[in-house]
Amino acid sequence: MTFPAPTLAITGATGQLGRLVLHSLKTRAPGAQVIALARTPAKAADLGVSVRQADYTQDPATLATALAGVDTLLLISGNEIGQREAQHRHVIEAAQLAGVKHLVYTSLLHAERSPLSLAPEHLATEAMIRASGIPATVLRNGWYAENYSMGFPAAVAHGALLGSAGEGRLALATRADYAEAAATVLADPATHAGKVYELAGDTAPTLAELAAEIGRQAGKPVPYKNLPAEEYTAVLRGAGLPELWAVALPQFDLGAAQGALFDDGHQLSALIGRPTTSPAAYVAAALK
């Protein structure tokens, strides 16, 4: 007997993580029918899969149409901080209406005890998923290495890496690492049903250790300068960052100083079947 290929759908498919999940699915789930859900379908024209219009802000009945026939849905958390609980509720209710069989959600590392301001929205979403009755897998993603590495060229240019994380250890992994984990679960949801994964990088350097690696690769000293959060915010404002991020990034660093970005369980590398991207490798990619 031949069974139909599963239908997988990904919200936020045109975003940085969503695109990488689609790429990883080509090898992790080559036989699946894949649907990219996008707020602006025109931006998904290059993805090479079916595209349906879907916006987190739409009412569940409208979203349910976009989810018709979907077996497994990857809900990539929205990027509008402060709006995500309501937006995610729309998607979860739509998944119920559409009869989605499995829901995969990208949450936050150790969300139940994280000091980060992002945690409450993620915890609320996890609770809504449990209440929905839809079999689910929660991927509690740690910090993307790119959140820091995008600033590495500037650190070389200015001769110092700035931050407020103190001696906090950062178990960073790249978006591609996390995307591969999501694709692994989407390819075999039954194996991962009911599980909550705490996902983080295998190696957890401090910012001072990352600065040393940046300096090694750049061929010149790049010390780490730990700043009070208010001073770091002023620097980021001066660099032209939007106010939201100029305030948020130093606060995330303070959370990192309390251990918010550390985990040594190696669940991510176990899930993807290989070591996570090393600090030397993501530093090299940033400085390339």
mmCIF file of C-alpha atoms in Angstrom:
data_model
loop_
_atom_site.group_PDB
_atom_site.id
_atom_site.type_symbol
_atom_site.label_atom_id
_atom_site.label_comp_id
_atom_site.label_asym_id
_atom_site.label_seq_id
_atom_site.Cartn_x
_atom_site.Cartn_y
_atom_site.Cartn_z
ATOM 1 C CA MET A 1 0.000 0.000 0.000
ATOM 2 C CA THR A 2 1.278 3.463 -0.889
ATOM 3 C CA PHE A 3 0.643 6.246 1.601
ATOM 4 C CA PRO A 4 0.429 9.884 0.524
ATOM 5 C CA ALA A 5 3.413 12.078 1.296
ATOM 6 C CA PRO A 6 2.941 14.232 4.407
ATOM 7 C CA THR A 7 2.101 17.890 3.925
ATOM 8 C CA LEU A 8 4.316 20.253 5.923
ATOM 9 C CA ALA A 9 3.743 23.983 6.326
ATOM 10 C CA ILE A 10 6.056 26.650 7.699
ATOM 11 C CA THR A 11 4.988 30.051 8.986
ATOM 12 C CA GLY A 12 7.352 32.963 8.444
ATOM 13 C CA ALA A 13 8.822 31.054 5.532
ATOM 14 C CA THR A 14 10.466 34.101 3.952
ATOM 15 C CA GLY A 15 12.349 34.961 7.147
ATOM 16 C CA GLN A 16 15.955 34.046 7.834
ATOM 17 C CA LEU A 17 15.135 30.917 9.846
ATOM 18 C CA GLY A 18 12.212 29.861 7.662
ATOM 19 C CA ARG A 19 14.300 29.891 4.497
ATOM 20 C CA LEU A 20 16.936 27.727 6.135
ATOM 21 C CA VAL A 21 14.320 25.231 7.337
ATOM 22 C CA LEU A 22 13.016 24.924 3.776
ATOM 23 C CA HIS A 23 16.559 24.343 2.538
ATOM 24 C CA SER A 24 17.182 21.647 5.162
ATOM 25 C CA LEU A 25 13.902 19.892 4.361
ATOM 26 C CA LYS A 26 15.218 19.142 0.874
ATOM 27 C CA THR A 27 17.554 16.573 2.424
ATOM 28 C CA ARG A 28 15.705 15.750 5.662
ATOM 29 C CA ALA A 29 12.263 15.198 4.095
ATOM 30 C CA PRO A 30 12.748 14.972 0.316
ATOM 31 C CA GLY A 31 9.374 13.305 -0.291
ATOM 32 C CA ALA A 32 7.238 15.737 1.672
ATOM 33 C CA GLN A 33 4.792 18.216 0.204
ATOM 34 C CA VAL A 34 5.986 21.554 1.576
ATOM 35 C CA ILE A 35 3.963 24.751 1.839
ATOM 36 C CA ALA A 36 5.529 28.128 2.585
ATOM 37 C CA LEU A 37 3.207 30.424 4.525
ATOM 38 C CA ALA A 38 4.068 34.061 3.943
ATOM 39 C CA ARG A 39 2.546 37.425 4.759
ATOM 40 C CA THR A 40 3.664 38.637 1.334
ATOM 41 C CA PRO A 41 3.632 35.700 -1.109
ATOM 42 C CA ALA A 42 5.630 37.623 -3.715
ATOM 43 C CA LYS A 43 8.624 37.462 -1.369
ATOM 44 C CA ALA A 44 8.395 33.665 -1.451
ATOM 45 C CA ALA A 45 8.506 33.307 -5.220
ATOM 46 C CA ASP A 46 12.111 32.076 -5.107
ATOM 47 C CA LEU A 47 11.552 29.343 -2.502
ATOM 48 C CA GLY A 48 10.707 26.590 -4.955
ATOM 49 C CA VAL A 49 7.692 25.283 -2.997
ATOM 50 C CA SER A 50 3.960 25.948 -2.864
ATOM 51 C CA VAL A 51 3.139 29.303 -1.289
ATOM 52 C CA ARG A 52 0.007 30.383 0.587
ATOM 53 C CA GLN A 53 -0.762 33.823 1.963
ATOM 54 C CA ALA A 54 -0.902 33.802 5.764
ATOM 55 C CA ASP A 55 -0.488 36.594 8.280
ATOM 56 C CA TYR A 56 -0.225 36.103 12.050
ATOM 57 C CA THR A 57 -2.645 39.008 12.495
ATOM 58 C CA GLN A 58 -5.411 37.385 10.435
ATOM 59 C CA ASP A 59 -8.423 35.903 12.183
ATOM 60 C CA PRO A 60 -8.252 32.130 12.738
ATOM 61 C CA ALA A 61 -10.973 31.353 10.173
ATOM 62 C CA THR A 62 -8.979 33.067 7.429
ATOM 63 C CA LEU A 63 -5.763 31.398 8.537
ATOM 64 C CA ALA A 64 -7.458 28.013 8.634
ATOM 65 C CA THR A 65 -7.969 28.239 4.878
ATOM 66 C CA ALA A 66 -4.206 28.605 4.444
ATOM 67 C CA LEU A 67 -3.697 25.528 6.645
ATOM 68 C CA ALA A 68 -6.161 23.277 4.833
ATOM 69 C CA GLY A 69 -4.697 19.814 4.284
ATOM 70 C CA VAL A 70 -1.602 20.462 6.417
ATOM 71 C CA ASP A 71 -0.389 17.495 8.473
ATOM 72 C CA THR A 72 2.452 19.159 10.400
ATOM 73 C CA LEU A 73 2.844 22.888 10.987
ATOM 74 C CA LEU A 74 6.013 24.664 12.070
ATOM 75 C CA LEU A 75 5.032 27.819 13.939
ATOM 76 C CA ILE A 76 8.106 30.041 13.881
ATOM 77 C CA SER A 77 7.616 32.615 16.622
ATOM 78 C CA GLY A 78 6.732 36.065 15.338
ATOM 79 C CA ASN A 79 9.178 38.943 15.446
ATOM 80 C CA GLU A 80 6.859 41.608 16.874
ATOM 81 C CA ILE A 81 7.804 41.557 20.541
ATOM 82 C CA GLY A 82 4.776 42.322 22.675
ATOM 83 C CA GLN A 83 2.331 41.198 19.982
ATOM 84 C CA ARG A 84 3.308 37.570 19.705
ATOM 85 C CA GLU A 85 0.950 35.983 22.220
ATOM 86 C CA ALA A 86 -2.130 37.221 20.333
ATOM 87 C CA GLN A 87 -0.589 36.421 16.946
ATOM 88 C CA HIS A 88 0.353 32.894 17.961
ATOM 89 C CA ARG A 89 -3.148 32.331 19.354
ATOM 90 C CA HIS A 90 -4.548 33.069 15.894
ATOM 91 C CA VAL A 91 -2.295 30.440 14.322
ATOM 92 C CA ILE A 92 -2.987 27.791 16.973
ATOM 93 C CA GLU A 93 -6.758 28.290 16.741
ATOM 94 C CA ALA A 94 -6.514 28.124 12.948
ATOM 95 C CA ALA A 95 -4.559 24.873 13.232
ATOM 96 C CA GLN A 96 -7.381 23.441 15.347
ATOM 97 C CA LEU A 97 -9.993 24.513 12.786
ATOM 98 C CA ALA A 98 -7.949 23.072 9.910
ATOM 99 C CA GLY A 99 -7.343 19.725 11.610
ATOM 100 C CA VAL A 100 -3.555 20.035 11.707
ATOM 101 C CA LYS A 101 -2.201 16.789 13.171
ATOM 102 C CA HIS A 102 1.076 18.024 14.688
ATOM 103 C CA LEU A 103 2.386 21.422 15.724
ATOM 104 C CA VAL A 104 6.062 22.335 16.107
ATOM 105 C CA TYR A 105 6.903 25.624 17.847
ATOM 106 C CA THR A 106 10.162 27.566 18.172
ATOM 107 C CA SER A 107 10.273 28.723 21.794
ATOM 108 C CA LEU A 108 13.038 30.065 24.053
ATOM 109 C CA LEU A 109 15.789 28.180 25.864
ATOM 110 C CA HIS A 110 14.680 27.261 29.418
ATOM 111 C CA ALA A 111 11.627 29.467 28.958
ATOM 112 C CA GLU A 112 10.139 28.547 32.342
ATOM 113 C CA ARG A 113 13.109 30.009 34.240
ATOM 114 C CA SER A 114 14.667 32.417 31.762
ATOM 115 C CA PRO A 115 15.205 35.970 33.056
ATOM 116 C CA LEU A 116 14.829 37.328 29.514
ATOM 117 C CA SER A 117 11.862 39.587 28.807
ATOM 118 C CA LEU A 118 11.040 37.374 25.813
ATOM 119 C CA ALA A 119 10.115 34.418 28.018
ATOM 120 C CA PRO A 120 6.508 35.238 29.029
ATOM 121 C CA GLU A 121 5.194 35.307 25.454
ATOM 122 C CA HIS A 122 6.862 31.982 24.713
ATOM 123 C CA LEU A 123 5.503 30.391 27.881
ATOM 124 C CA ALA A 124 2.022 31.665 27.068
ATOM 125 C CA THR A 125 2.281 30.158 23.584
ATOM 126 C CA GLU A 126 3.449 26.818 24.954
ATOM 127 C CA ALA A 127 0.438 26.821 27.292
ATOM 128 C CA MET A 128 -1.938 27.565 24.406
ATOM 129 C CA ILE A 129 -0.457 24.705 22.403
ATOM 130 C CA ARG A 130 -0.962 22.284 25.304
ATOM 131 C CA ALA A 131 -4.550 23.485 25.725
ATOM 132 C CA SER A 132 -5.248 23.054 22.015
ATOM 133 C CA GLY A 133 -4.947 19.281 22.234
ATOM 134 C CA ILE A 134 -2.846 19.164 19.062
ATOM 135 C CA PRO A 135 0.144 16.793 19.417
ATOM 136 C CA ALA A 136 3.175 19.038 19.561
ATOM 137 C CA THR A 137 6.930 19.385 19.800
ATOM 138 C CA VAL A 138 8.521 22.436 21.398
ATOM 139 C CA LEU A 139 11.933 23.530 20.187
ATOM 140 C CA ARG A 140 13.319 25.844 22.845
ATOM 141 C CA ASN A 141 15.941 27.559 20.761
ATOM 142 C CA GLY A 142 18.923 29.193 22.392
ATOM 143 C CA TRP A 143 20.531 32.328 21.017
ATOM 144 C CA TYR A 144 21.499 32.586 17.378
ATOM 145 C CA ALA A 145 25.237 33.050 16.925
ATOM 146 C CA GLU A 146 24.339 35.670 14.304
ATOM 147 C CA ASN A 147 22.821 37.877 17.010
ATOM 148 C CA TYR A 148 26.387 38.501 18.129
ATOM 149 C CA SER A 149 28.445 37.758 15.035
ATOM 150 C CA MET A 150 26.778 40.490 12.979
ATOM 151 C CA GLY A 151 28.722 42.906 15.194
ATOM 152 C CA PHE A 152 32.100 41.184 14.837
ATOM 153 C CA PRO A 153 33.297 43.205 11.791
ATOM 154 C CA ALA A 154 32.581 46.426 13.691
ATOM 155 C CA ALA A 155 34.531 45.063 16.659
ATOM 156 C CA VAL A 156 37.533 44.575 14.390
ATOM 157 C CA ALA A 157 37.114 48.021 12.866
ATOM 158 C CA HIS A 158 36.855 49.759 16.236
ATOM 159 C CA GLY A 159 39.388 47.579 18.042
ATOM 160 C CA ALA A 160 37.081 46.229 20.744
ATOM 161 C CA LEU A 161 34.054 43.989 21.260
ATOM 162 C CA LEU A 162 31.477 45.704 23.453
ATOM 163 C CA GLY A 163 28.785 44.128 25.599
ATOM 164 C CA SER A 164 27.241 43.795 29.039
ATOM 165 C CA ALA A 165 27.313 40.010 29.482
ATOM 166 C CA GLY A 166 30.216 39.896 31.933
ATOM 167 C CA GLU A 167 31.469 36.321 32.334
ATOM 168 C CA GLY A 168 28.201 34.821 31.125
ATOM 169 C CA ARG A 169 28.651 31.766 28.923
ATOM 170 C CA LEU A 170 26.945 31.840 25.541
ATOM 171 C CA ALA A 171 25.958 28.444 24.124
ATOM 172 C CA LEU A 172 25.425 29.914 20.678
ATOM 173 C CA ALA A 173 24.438 27.980 17.571
ATOM 174 C CA THR A 174 23.815 29.248 14.071
ATOM 175 C CA ARG A 175 20.413 29.677 12.466
ATOM 176 C CA ALA A 176 21.353 26.819 10.147
ATOM 177 C CA ASP A 177 21.881 24.546 13.171
ATOM 178 C CA TYR A 178 18.446 25.401 14.587
ATOM 179 C CA ALA A 179 16.835 25.122 11.154
ATOM 180 C CA GLU A 180 18.217 21.629 10.733
ATOM 181 C CA ALA A 181 16.723 20.653 14.093
ATOM 182 C CA ALA A 182 13.316 21.928 13.007
ATOM 183 C CA ALA A 183 13.573 20.054 9.707
ATOM 184 C CA THR A 184 14.544 16.870 11.570
ATOM 185 C CA VAL A 185 11.388 17.064 13.676
ATOM 186 C CA LEU A 186 9.168 17.964 10.716
ATOM 187 C CA ALA A 187 10.482 14.957 8.811
ATOM 188 C CA ASP A 188 9.462 12.532 11.592
ATOM 189 C CA PRO A 189 6.951 14.223 13.901
ATOM 190 C CA ALA A 190 5.669 11.003 15.493
ATOM 191 C CA THR A 191 9.100 10.287 16.985
ATOM 192 C CA HIS A 192 9.236 13.725 18.585
ATOM 193 C CA ALA A 193 5.619 14.139 19.676
ATOM 194 C CA GLY A 194 5.192 15.481 23.193
ATOM 195 C CA LYS A 195 8.845 16.400 23.584
ATOM 196 C CA VAL A 196 10.367 19.689 24.690
ATOM 197 C CA TYR A 197 13.924 20.172 23.473
ATOM 198 C CA GLU A 198 16.368 22.604 25.088
ATOM 199 C CA LEU A 199 18.521 23.514 22.091
ATOM 200 C CA ALA A 200 21.881 25.271 22.314
ATOM 201 C CA GLY A 201 25.407 25.143 20.965
ATOM 202 C CA ASP A 202 27.917 22.541 22.094
ATOM 203 C CA THR A 203 30.463 25.220 23.018
ATOM 204 C CA ALA A 204 29.729 28.145 25.347
ATOM 205 C CA PRO A 205 32.388 30.876 25.188
ATOM 206 C CA THR A 206 32.251 34.121 27.100
ATOM 207 C CA LEU A 207 32.310 37.374 25.136
ATOM 208 C CA ALA A 208 35.931 37.793 26.216
ATOM 209 C CA GLU A 209 36.758 34.417 24.678
ATOM 210 C CA LEU A 210 34.898 35.337 21.505
ATOM 211 C CA ALA A 211 36.825 38.606 21.373
ATOM 212 C CA ALA A 212 40.082 36.654 21.618
ATOM 213 C CA GLU A 213 38.986 34.446 18.698
ATOM 214 C CA ILE A 214 38.011 37.504 16.670
ATOM 215 C CA GLY A 215 41.423 39.012 17.343
ATOM 216 C CA ARG A 216 43.180 35.782 16.422
ATOM 217 C CA GLN A 217 41.421 35.605 13.084
ATOM 218 C CA ALA A 218 41.725 39.326 12.399
ATOM 219 C CA GLY A 219 45.422 39.326 13.224
ATOM 220 C CA LYS A 220 45.190 42.127 15.763
ATOM 221 C CA PRO A 221 44.088 42.529 19.394
ATOM 222 C CA VAL A 222 40.338 42.887 19.850
ATOM 223 C CA PRO A 223 39.711 43.069 23.608
ATOM 224 C CA TYR A 224 36.297 42.681 25.182
ATOM 225 C CA LYS A 225 35.005 45.740 27.019
ATOM 226 C CA ASN A 226 32.218 45.029 29.482
ATOM 227 C CA LEU A 227 29.983 48.059 29.847
ATOM 228 C CA PRO A 228 27.138 48.961 32.201
ATOM 229 C CA ALA A 229 23.859 48.376 30.354
ATOM 230 C CA GLU A 230 23.026 52.096 30.241
ATOM 231 C CA GLU A 231 26.393 52.916 28.678
ATOM 232 C CA TYR A 232 26.069 50.100 26.138
ATOM 233 C CA THR A 233 22.579 51.354 25.218
ATOM 234 C CA ALA A 234 24.020 54.824 24.597
ATOM 235 C CA VAL A 235 26.679 53.331 22.318
ATOM 236 C CA LEU A 236 24.068 51.407 20.344
ATOM 237 C CA ARG A 237 21.898 54.491 20.012
ATOM 238 C CA GLY A 238 24.901 56.367 18.713
ATOM 239 C CA ALA A 239 25.463 53.620 16.169
ATOM 240 C CA GLY A 240 21.964 54.172 14.832
ATOM 241 C CA LEU A 241 20.174 51.106 16.209
ATOM 242 C CA PRO A 242 16.404 51.448 16.622
ATOM 243 C CA GLU A 243 15.466 52.373 20.182
ATOM 244 C CA LEU A 244 13.791 49.018 20.850
ATOM 245 C CA TRP A 245 17.008 47.113 20.115
ATOM 246 C CA ALA A 246 19.334 49.686 21.664
ATOM 247 C CA VAL A 247 17.538 49.056 24.950
ATOM 248 C CA ALA A 248 16.855 45.330 24.502
ATOM 249 C CA LEU A 249 20.294 44.052 23.499
ATOM 250 C CA PRO A 250 22.072 45.197 26.690
ATOM 251 C CA GLN A 251 19.225 43.698 28.733
ATOM 252 C CA PHE A 252 19.652 40.388 26.915
ATOM 253 C CA ASP A 253 23.359 40.578 27.776
ATOM 254 C CA LEU A 254 22.469 41.061 31.437
ATOM 255 C CA GLY A 255 20.335 37.933 31.153
ATOM 256 C CA ALA A 256 23.295 36.125 29.627
ATOM 257 C CA ALA A 257 25.370 37.156 32.650
ATOM 258 C CA GLN A 258 22.762 35.305 34.756
ATOM 259 C CA GLY A 259 23.081 32.160 32.636
ATOM 260 C CA ALA A 260 20.102 32.717 30.324
ATOM 261 C CA LEU A 261 22.048 31.715 27.213
ATOM 262 C CA PHE A 262 23.872 28.714 28.675
ATOM 263 C CA ASP A 263 22.999 25.052 28.350
ATOM 264 C CA ASP A 264 25.282 22.035 28.286
ATOM 265 C CA GLY A 265 22.768 19.291 27.491
ATOM 266 C CA HIS A 266 23.886 18.951 23.844
ATOM 267 C CA GLN A 267 20.318 18.209 22.749
ATOM 268 C CA LEU A 268 20.760 20.217 19.554
ATOM 269 C CA SER A 269 23.774 18.265 18.295
ATOM 270 C CA ALA A 270 22.083 15.009 19.286
ATOM 271 C CA LEU A 271 18.973 15.982 17.317
ATOM 272 C CA ILE A 272 20.812 16.977 14.140
ATOM 273 C CA GLY A 273 23.373 14.175 14.348
ATOM 274 C CA ARG A 274 26.468 16.372 14.171
ATOM 275 C CA PRO A 275 28.325 18.938 16.299
ATOM 276 C CA THR A 276 26.895 22.435 16.263
ATOM 277 C CA THR A 277 28.808 25.129 14.379
ATOM 278 C CA SER A 278 31.961 26.025 16.318
ATOM 279 C CA PRO A 279 32.797 29.538 17.529
ATOM 280 C CA ALA A 280 35.833 29.564 15.215
ATOM 281 C CA ALA A 281 33.553 28.786 12.264
ATOM 282 C CA TYR A 282 30.894 31.418 12.983
ATOM 283 C CA VAL A 283 33.553 34.018 13.706
ATOM 284 C CA ALA A 284 35.203 33.186 10.353
ATOM 285 C CA ALA A 285 31.863 33.452 8.550
ATOM 286 C CA ALA A 286 31.225 36.866 10.079
ATOM 287 C CA LEU A 287 34.657 38.211 9.194
ATOM 288 C CA LYS A 288 34.733 36.756 5.689
#
